[in-house]
């Protein structure tokens, strides 16, 4: 007999985990927009850091849900 085996299909995320990712992404996106707005009108010595933090937060909002994603 042969030792042929079929790979099992990957399991989908639990609905709670998916909802959690969506909520975290939305919060990061909104926080990033707020930081960008605050950085645009903040004290000139602090503004570049706050503005950059907002851009990073928006980037994470789009990037974090992609972690662990697979192409099907």
Short mmCIF file of N, CA, C and O in Angstrom, two decimals:
data_model
loop_
_atom_site.label_atom_id
_atom_site.label_comp_id
_atom_site.label_asym_id
_atom_site.label_seq_id
_atom_site.Cartn_x
_atom_site.Cartn_y
_atom_site.Cartn_z
N UNK A 1 0.83 -1.18 0.00
CA UNK A 1 0.00 0.00 0.00
C UNK A 1 0.88 1.25 0.00
O UNK A 1 1.98 1.25 0.51
N UNK A 2 0.33 2.33 -0.53
CA UNK A 2 1.09 3.59 -0.56
C UNK A 2 0.75 4.43 0.67
O UNK A 2 -0.25 4.24 1.33
N UNK A 3 1.61 5.39 0.93
CA UNK A 3 1.42 6.31 2.05
C UNK A 3 0.86 7.65 1.57
O UNK A 3 1.14 8.69 2.14
N UNK A 4 0.06 7.62 0.52
CA UNK A 4 -0.50 8.84 -0.05
C UNK A 4 -1.49 9.46 0.91
O UNK A 4 -2.38 8.80 1.42
N UNK A 5 -1.32 10.77 1.17
CA UNK A 5 -2.25 11.50 2.04
C UNK A 5 -2.63 12.81 1.37
O UNK A 5 -1.84 13.42 0.66
N UNK A 6 -3.83 13.23 1.61
CA UNK A 6 -4.32 14.49 1.07
C UNK A 6 -4.19 15.56 2.14
O UNK A 6 -4.54 15.34 3.30
N UNK A 7 -3.68 16.73 1.74
CA UNK A 7 -3.58 17.85 2.69
C UNK A 7 -4.97 18.32 3.07
O UNK A 7 -5.85 18.47 2.23
N UNK A 8 -5.14 18.56 4.34
CA UNK A 8 -6.43 19.06 4.81
C UNK A 8 -6.57 20.54 4.47
O UNK A 8 -5.59 21.27 4.43
N UNK A 9 -7.79 20.96 4.25
CA UNK A 9 -8.06 22.37 3.96
C UNK A 9 -7.82 23.19 5.23
O UNK A 9 -8.15 22.76 6.33
N UNK A 10 -7.23 24.38 5.08
CA UNK A 10 -7.02 25.22 6.27
C UNK A 10 -8.34 25.67 6.87
O UNK A 10 -9.31 25.91 6.15
N UNK A 11 -8.36 25.77 8.18
CA UNK A 11 -9.58 26.18 8.88
C UNK A 11 -9.69 27.70 8.84
O UNK A 11 -8.71 28.43 8.91
N UNK A 12 -10.90 28.18 8.73
CA UNK A 12 -11.14 29.62 8.76
C UNK A 12 -11.04 30.12 10.19
O UNK A 12 -11.16 29.36 11.16
N UNK A 13 -10.82 31.43 10.33
CA UNK A 13 -10.78 32.03 11.66
C UNK A 13 -12.15 31.94 12.32
O UNK A 13 -13.17 31.91 11.65
N UNK A 14 -12.12 31.94 13.62
CA UNK A 14 -13.38 31.98 14.37
C UNK A 14 -14.05 33.33 14.13
O UNK A 14 -13.36 34.33 13.92
N UNK A 15 -15.37 33.37 14.15
CA UNK A 15 -16.06 34.65 13.91
C UNK A 15 -15.65 35.74 14.89
O UNK A 15 -15.56 36.91 14.52
N UNK A 16 -15.38 35.39 16.12
CA UNK A 16 -14.96 36.38 17.11
C UNK A 16 -13.61 36.97 16.78
O UNK A 16 -13.38 38.17 16.97
N UNK A 17 -12.69 36.16 16.29
CA UNK A 17 -11.37 36.66 15.92
C UNK A 17 -11.47 37.59 14.72
O UNK A 17 -10.79 38.63 14.67
N UNK A 18 -12.31 37.26 13.79
CA UNK A 18 -12.50 38.11 12.61
C UNK A 18 -13.10 39.46 13.02
O UNK A 18 -12.66 40.51 12.57
N UNK A 19 -14.10 39.43 13.89
CA UNK A 19 -14.71 40.66 14.36
C UNK A 19 -13.70 41.50 15.14
O UNK A 19 -13.67 42.73 15.00
N UNK A 20 -12.87 40.85 15.93
CA UNK A 20 -11.84 41.56 16.68
C UNK A 20 -10.85 42.26 15.76
O UNK A 20 -10.46 43.40 16.01
N UNK A 21 -10.44 41.59 14.69
CA UNK A 21 -9.53 42.21 13.72
C UNK A 21 -10.17 43.42 13.06
O UNK A 21 -9.51 44.43 12.83
N UNK A 22 -11.44 43.31 12.73
CA UNK A 22 -12.14 44.42 12.08
C UNK A 22 -12.22 45.62 13.02
O UNK A 22 -11.96 46.76 12.62
N UNK A 23 -12.55 45.37 14.28
CA UNK A 23 -12.67 46.46 15.25
C UNK A 23 -11.32 47.12 15.50
O UNK A 23 -11.20 48.35 15.50
N UNK A 24 -10.28 46.31 15.67
CA UNK A 24 -8.94 46.87 15.91
C UNK A 24 -8.48 47.68 14.69
O UNK A 24 -7.91 48.76 14.84
N UNK A 25 -8.74 47.18 13.51
CA UNK A 25 -8.35 47.90 12.30
C UNK A 25 -9.08 49.23 12.19
O UNK A 25 -8.49 50.26 11.83
N UNK A 26 -10.36 49.23 12.49
CA UNK A 26 -11.14 50.46 12.42
C UNK A 26 -10.64 51.48 13.45
O UNK A 26 -10.50 52.67 13.14
N UNK A 27 -10.36 51.02 14.67
CA UNK A 27 -9.87 51.92 15.71
C UNK A 27 -8.51 52.50 15.32
O UNK A 27 -8.25 53.70 15.49
N UNK A 28 -7.62 51.66 14.77
CA UNK A 28 -6.32 52.16 14.33
C UNK A 28 -6.46 53.18 13.20
O UNK A 28 -5.75 54.18 13.17
N UNK A 29 -7.38 52.93 12.28
CA UNK A 29 -7.58 53.85 11.17
C UNK A 29 -8.07 55.21 11.67
O UNK A 29 -7.54 56.25 11.28
N UNK A 30 -9.07 55.19 12.53
CA UNK A 30 -9.61 56.46 13.05
C UNK A 30 -8.57 57.18 13.90
O UNK A 30 -8.40 58.40 13.79
N UNK A 31 -7.84 56.44 14.73
CA UNK A 31 -6.80 57.06 15.56
C UNK A 31 -5.71 57.67 14.67
O UNK A 31 -5.18 58.74 14.98
N UNK A 32 -5.37 56.99 13.58
CA UNK A 32 -4.38 57.53 12.66
C UNK A 32 -4.84 58.82 12.02
O UNK A 32 -4.07 59.77 11.89
N UNK A 33 -6.11 58.87 11.63
CA UNK A 33 -6.63 60.11 11.05
C UNK A 33 -6.62 61.24 12.06
O UNK A 33 -6.31 62.39 11.73
N UNK A 34 -6.95 60.93 13.31
CA UNK A 34 -6.93 61.95 14.37
C UNK A 34 -5.50 62.44 14.59
O UNK A 34 -5.25 63.65 14.71
N UNK A 35 -4.54 61.51 14.63
CA UNK A 35 -3.15 61.91 14.83
C UNK A 35 -2.63 62.76 13.67
O UNK A 35 -1.87 63.71 13.87
N UNK A 36 -3.03 62.43 12.45
CA UNK A 36 -2.62 63.23 11.30
C UNK A 36 -3.19 64.65 11.43
O UNK A 36 -2.50 65.63 11.19
N UNK A 37 -4.45 64.75 11.82
CA UNK A 37 -5.08 66.06 12.00
C UNK A 37 -4.43 66.86 13.11
O UNK A 37 -4.18 68.06 12.96
N UNK A 38 -4.14 66.21 14.23
CA UNK A 38 -3.50 66.90 15.35
C UNK A 38 -2.08 67.31 14.96
O UNK A 38 -1.62 68.40 15.29
N UNK A 39 -1.39 66.43 14.24
CA UNK A 39 -0.03 66.75 13.81
C UNK A 39 0.02 67.90 12.83
O UNK A 39 1.02 68.61 12.73
N UNK A 40 -1.06 68.11 12.09
CA UNK A 40 -1.09 69.21 11.12
C UNK A 40 -1.21 70.57 11.80
O UNK A 40 -0.78 71.57 11.23
N UNK A 41 -1.77 70.61 13.00
CA UNK A 41 -1.97 71.89 13.68
C UNK A 41 -1.21 71.97 15.00
O UNK A 41 -1.35 72.96 15.72
N UNK A 42 -0.40 70.99 15.33
CA UNK A 42 0.29 70.95 16.63
C UNK A 42 1.50 71.88 16.63
O UNK A 42 1.87 72.48 15.62
N UNK A 43 2.11 71.96 17.79
CA UNK A 43 3.33 72.73 17.98
C UNK A 43 4.40 72.25 16.99
O UNK A 43 4.60 71.05 16.84
N UNK A 44 5.09 73.14 16.30
CA UNK A 44 6.04 72.73 15.27
C UNK A 44 7.14 71.78 15.74
O UNK A 44 7.68 71.01 14.95
N UNK A 45 7.48 71.82 17.02
CA UNK A 45 8.53 70.91 17.49
C UNK A 45 8.02 69.48 17.65
O UNK A 45 8.79 68.53 17.61
N UNK A 46 6.73 69.30 17.82
CA UNK A 46 6.14 67.98 18.04
C UNK A 46 5.38 67.46 16.82
O UNK A 46 5.17 66.26 16.68
N UNK A 47 4.98 68.35 15.93
CA UNK A 47 4.11 68.00 14.81
C UNK A 47 4.63 66.87 13.92
O UNK A 47 3.87 65.98 13.56
N UNK A 48 5.92 66.86 13.54
CA UNK A 48 6.37 65.78 12.64
C UNK A 48 6.22 64.40 13.24
O UNK A 48 5.90 63.44 12.53
N UNK A 49 6.42 64.28 14.55
CA UNK A 49 6.33 62.98 15.20
C UNK A 49 4.88 62.51 15.30
O UNK A 49 4.58 61.33 15.08
N UNK A 50 3.98 63.41 15.61
CA UNK A 50 2.56 63.06 15.71
C UNK A 50 2.01 62.72 14.33
O UNK A 50 1.29 61.74 14.16
N UNK A 51 2.38 63.51 13.33
CA UNK A 51 1.92 63.27 11.96
C UNK A 51 2.43 61.93 11.46
O UNK A 51 1.67 61.14 10.88
N UNK A 52 3.70 61.64 11.71
CA UNK A 52 4.28 60.36 11.29
C UNK A 52 3.63 59.21 12.03
O UNK A 52 3.39 58.15 11.45
N UNK A 53 3.33 59.39 13.30
CA UNK A 53 2.63 58.35 14.06
C UNK A 53 1.25 58.07 13.48
O UNK A 53 0.80 56.93 13.45
N UNK A 54 0.59 59.10 12.99
CA UNK A 54 -0.71 58.91 12.35
C UNK A 54 -0.59 58.12 11.06
O UNK A 54 -1.41 57.24 10.78
N UNK A 55 0.43 58.40 10.28
CA UNK A 55 0.64 57.66 9.04
C UNK A 55 0.95 56.19 9.35
O UNK A 55 0.45 55.28 8.68
N UNK A 56 1.75 55.95 10.37
CA UNK A 56 2.07 54.57 10.77
C UNK A 56 0.80 53.85 11.24
O UNK A 56 0.57 52.68 10.90
N UNK A 57 -0.04 54.52 12.02
CA UNK A 57 -1.28 53.90 12.51
C UNK A 57 -2.21 53.54 11.36
O UNK A 57 -2.81 52.46 11.35
N UNK A 58 -2.34 54.42 10.38
CA UNK A 58 -3.19 54.12 9.22
C UNK A 58 -2.60 52.95 8.44
O UNK A 58 -3.33 52.06 7.99
N UNK A 59 -1.28 52.93 8.29
CA UNK A 59 -0.64 51.81 7.60
C UNK A 59 -0.86 50.49 8.33
O UNK A 59 -1.12 49.45 7.69
N UNK A 60 -0.78 50.51 9.64
CA UNK A 60 -1.04 49.29 10.42
C UNK A 60 -2.49 48.86 10.30
O UNK A 60 -2.79 47.66 10.32
N UNK A 61 -3.41 49.81 10.20
CA UNK A 61 -4.83 49.48 10.08
C UNK A 61 -5.07 48.66 8.82
O UNK A 61 -5.94 47.78 8.79
N UNK A 62 -4.33 48.94 7.76
CA UNK A 62 -4.49 48.17 6.53
C UNK A 62 -3.61 46.93 6.52
O UNK A 62 -3.94 45.94 5.88
N UNK A 63 -2.48 46.96 7.21
CA UNK A 63 -1.53 45.86 7.15
C UNK A 63 -1.79 44.74 8.13
O UNK A 63 -1.57 43.56 7.80
N UNK A 64 -2.24 45.04 9.33
CA UNK A 64 -2.41 44.00 10.34
C UNK A 64 -3.43 42.93 9.97
O UNK A 64 -3.22 41.76 10.26
N UNK A 65 -4.54 43.27 9.32
CA UNK A 65 -5.48 42.19 8.95
C UNK A 65 -4.90 41.24 7.91
O UNK A 65 -5.41 40.13 7.74
N UNK A 66 -3.87 41.66 7.20
CA UNK A 66 -3.27 40.80 6.18
C UNK A 66 -2.37 39.72 6.76
O UNK A 66 -2.04 38.77 6.08
N UNK A 67 -1.96 39.89 8.01
CA UNK A 67 -1.07 38.90 8.63
C UNK A 67 -1.81 37.57 8.74
O UNK A 67 -2.91 37.48 9.25
N UNK A 68 -1.20 36.55 8.26
CA UNK A 68 -1.82 35.23 8.32
C UNK A 68 -2.78 34.95 7.19
O UNK A 68 -3.34 33.86 7.11
N UNK A 69 -2.97 35.89 6.31
CA UNK A 69 -3.86 35.68 5.18
C UNK A 69 -3.22 34.75 4.15
O UNK A 69 -2.01 34.75 3.97
N UNK A 70 -4.02 33.96 3.50
CA UNK A 70 -3.51 33.07 2.47
C UNK A 70 -4.26 33.31 1.18
O UNK A 70 -5.43 33.70 1.18
N UNK A 71 -3.58 33.06 0.08
CA UNK A 71 -4.21 33.20 -1.21
C UNK A 71 -4.89 31.88 -1.56
O UNK A 71 -4.30 30.82 -1.45
N UNK A 72 -6.14 31.95 -1.95
CA UNK A 72 -6.88 30.71 -2.27
C UNK A 72 -7.28 30.69 -3.70
O UNK A 72 -7.60 31.59 -4.33
#
